XYZ file of C-alpha atoms in Angstrom:
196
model
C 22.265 1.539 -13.226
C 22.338 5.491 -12.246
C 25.763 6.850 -11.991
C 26.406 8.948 -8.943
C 25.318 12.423 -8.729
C 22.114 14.140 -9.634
C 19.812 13.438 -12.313
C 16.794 15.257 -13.987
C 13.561 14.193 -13.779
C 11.568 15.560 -16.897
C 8.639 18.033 -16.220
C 5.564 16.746 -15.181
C 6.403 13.440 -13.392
C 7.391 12.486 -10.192
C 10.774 10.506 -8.998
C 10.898 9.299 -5.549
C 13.516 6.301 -3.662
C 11.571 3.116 -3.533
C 12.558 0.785 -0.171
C 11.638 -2.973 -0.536
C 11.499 -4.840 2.421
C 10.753 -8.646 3.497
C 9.756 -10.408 6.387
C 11.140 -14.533 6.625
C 9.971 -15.693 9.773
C 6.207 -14.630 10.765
C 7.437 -11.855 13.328
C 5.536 -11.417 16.837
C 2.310 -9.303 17.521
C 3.467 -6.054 18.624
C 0.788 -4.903 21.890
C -1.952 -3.030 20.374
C -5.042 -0.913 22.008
C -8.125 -2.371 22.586
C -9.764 -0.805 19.854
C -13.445 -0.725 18.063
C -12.208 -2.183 15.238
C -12.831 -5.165 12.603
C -10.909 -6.247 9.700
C -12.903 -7.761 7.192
C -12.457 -9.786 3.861
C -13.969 -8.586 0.703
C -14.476 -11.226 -2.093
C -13.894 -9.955 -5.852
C -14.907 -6.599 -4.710
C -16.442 -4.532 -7.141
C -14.197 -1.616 -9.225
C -16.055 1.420 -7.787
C -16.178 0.432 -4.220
C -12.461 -0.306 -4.829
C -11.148 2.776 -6.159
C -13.210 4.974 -3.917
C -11.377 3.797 -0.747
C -7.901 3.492 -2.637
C -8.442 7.036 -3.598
C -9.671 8.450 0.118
C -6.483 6.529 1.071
C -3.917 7.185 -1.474
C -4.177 10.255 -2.867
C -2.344 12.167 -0.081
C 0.756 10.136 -0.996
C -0.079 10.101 -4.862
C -0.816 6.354 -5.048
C -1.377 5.733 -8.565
C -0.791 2.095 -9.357
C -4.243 0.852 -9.342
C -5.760 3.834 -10.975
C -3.944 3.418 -14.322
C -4.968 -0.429 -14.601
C -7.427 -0.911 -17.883
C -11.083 -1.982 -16.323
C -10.637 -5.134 -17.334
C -7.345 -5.539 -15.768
C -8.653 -4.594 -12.924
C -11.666 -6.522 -12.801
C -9.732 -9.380 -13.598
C -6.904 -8.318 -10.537
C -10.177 -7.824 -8.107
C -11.742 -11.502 -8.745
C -8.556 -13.259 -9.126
C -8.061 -15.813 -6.129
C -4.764 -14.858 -4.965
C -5.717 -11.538 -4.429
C -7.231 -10.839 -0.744
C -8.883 -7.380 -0.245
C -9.748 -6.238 3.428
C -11.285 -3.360 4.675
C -10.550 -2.109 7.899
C -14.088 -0.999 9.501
C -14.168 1.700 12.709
C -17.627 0.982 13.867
C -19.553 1.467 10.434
C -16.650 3.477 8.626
C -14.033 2.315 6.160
C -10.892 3.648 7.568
C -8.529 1.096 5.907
C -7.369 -0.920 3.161
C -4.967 -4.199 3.069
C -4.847 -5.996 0.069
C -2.648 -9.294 0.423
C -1.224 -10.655 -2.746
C -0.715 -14.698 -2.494
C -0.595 -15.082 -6.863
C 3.198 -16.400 -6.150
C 3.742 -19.955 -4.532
C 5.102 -19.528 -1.162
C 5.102 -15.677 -0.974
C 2.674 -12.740 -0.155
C 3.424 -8.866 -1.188
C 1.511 -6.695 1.327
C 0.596 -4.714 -1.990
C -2.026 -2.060 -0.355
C -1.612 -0.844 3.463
C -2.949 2.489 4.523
C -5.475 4.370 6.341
C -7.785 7.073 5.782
C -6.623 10.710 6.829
C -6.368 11.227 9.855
C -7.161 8.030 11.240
C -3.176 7.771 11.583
C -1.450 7.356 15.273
C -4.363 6.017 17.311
C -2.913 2.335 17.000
C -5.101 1.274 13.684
C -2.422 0.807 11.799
C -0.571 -1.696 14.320
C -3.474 -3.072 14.585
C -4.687 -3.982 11.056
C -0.299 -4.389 10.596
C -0.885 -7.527 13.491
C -3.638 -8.658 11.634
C -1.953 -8.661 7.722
C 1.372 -10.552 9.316
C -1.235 -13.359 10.945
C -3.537 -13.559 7.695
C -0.603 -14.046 5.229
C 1.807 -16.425 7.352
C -1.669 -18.435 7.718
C -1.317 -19.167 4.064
C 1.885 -21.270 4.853
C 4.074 -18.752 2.837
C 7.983 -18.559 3.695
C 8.300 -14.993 2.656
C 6.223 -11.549 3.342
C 7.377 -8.654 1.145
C 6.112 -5.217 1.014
C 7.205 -1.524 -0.985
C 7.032 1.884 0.088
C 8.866 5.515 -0.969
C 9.231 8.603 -0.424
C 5.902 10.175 -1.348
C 4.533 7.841 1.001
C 3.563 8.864 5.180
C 6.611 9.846 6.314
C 6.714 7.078 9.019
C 5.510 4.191 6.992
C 9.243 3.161 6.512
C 9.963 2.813 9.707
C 6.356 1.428 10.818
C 7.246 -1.583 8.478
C 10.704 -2.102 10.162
C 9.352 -1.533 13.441
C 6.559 -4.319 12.810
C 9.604 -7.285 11.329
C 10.286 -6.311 8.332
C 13.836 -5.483 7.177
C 15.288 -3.572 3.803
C 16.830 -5.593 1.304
C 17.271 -3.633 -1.892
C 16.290 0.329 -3.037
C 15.291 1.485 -6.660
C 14.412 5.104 -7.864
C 10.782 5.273 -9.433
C 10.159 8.151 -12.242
C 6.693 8.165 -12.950
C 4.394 10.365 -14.764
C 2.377 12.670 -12.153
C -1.030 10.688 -11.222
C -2.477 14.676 -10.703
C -1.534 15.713 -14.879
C -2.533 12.210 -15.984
C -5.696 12.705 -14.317
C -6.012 9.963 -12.435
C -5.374 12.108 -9.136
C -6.824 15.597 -8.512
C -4.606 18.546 -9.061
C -4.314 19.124 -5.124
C -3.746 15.914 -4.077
C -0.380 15.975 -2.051
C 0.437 19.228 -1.990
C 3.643 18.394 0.206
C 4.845 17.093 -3.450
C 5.233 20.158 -5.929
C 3.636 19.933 -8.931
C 6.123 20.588 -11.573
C 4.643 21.068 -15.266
């Protein structure tokens, strides 16, 4: 446990205030556009395709976590049952990702939910949000659980509360930065200094 006060983080990695929130009843559809969109599942998915659209999502908010998986760790993550990948299509693009994890008995973790740049704020992401809470209390789970922080959109805390999901506990993350490990180019999120 931190004491209070201020604490160094060591050159060259990131720290940022992780939120975890849950969801213990399947909450209702929140009214959404009528938009040209479809939401669509993608079995054991291959690495590439994977890690293209988790980049073009996450790099403006230095996601990381799948990037410094082994290949084979991955490839094992990507065909496993439990895991569900979706992409969210606009007409023929890929403007989203949802990946639904179902590997614990009567739980889901919304582990992936984002959108391409600048496909935020036209009602996609309620949209694909109304979708994820209907796909994952269809399993016949008691419990929907998701993460975000503070290098994340600035409104995806509040997005999840707004769509039934409420805060239960808050960690601080230290991590080494995605852009000097490589995994990330250098000017990805440059709202994030880079500190070497």
């Amino acid at each position: 446990m931190l004491e209070p006060g201020l604490h160094a983080v060591p050159k060259g990695h990131t720290a940022a205030i992780v939120t975890h929130l849950e969801m213990l009843h399947e909450a209702p559809q929140r009214p959404e556009a009528d938009l040209p969109l479809h939401l669509t599942r993608v079995p054991q998915p291959g690495p590439e395709w994977y890690l293209d659209l988790f980049r073009r999502i996450g790099a403006p908010w230095l996601w990381f976590g799948r990037l410094e998986i082994p290949r084979e760790a991955l490839l094992a993550l990507l065909a496993d049952p439990g895991i569900h990948v979706h992409v969210l299509m606009k007409d023929d693009a890929e403007i989203g990702l949802l990946e639904l994890d179902f590997r614990h008995e009567g739980a889901c973790e919304l582990a992936y939910f984002g959108l391409i740049p600048g496909a935020e704020g036209g009602g996609a992401g309620r949209w694909m949000m109304n979708r994820a809470i209907a796909l994952a209390w269809g399993q016949g789970i008691s419990r929907l659980h998701v993460h975000t922080c503070t290098l994340d959109h600035p409104a995806a805390l509040d997005f999840y509360r707004r769509s039934g999901f409420t805060a239960y506990r808050r960690e601080i993350e230290i991590a080494r930065d995605p852009r000097l490990a490589g995994l990330l180019p250098r000017d990805a999120a440059p709202q994030v200094p880079l500190i070497e």
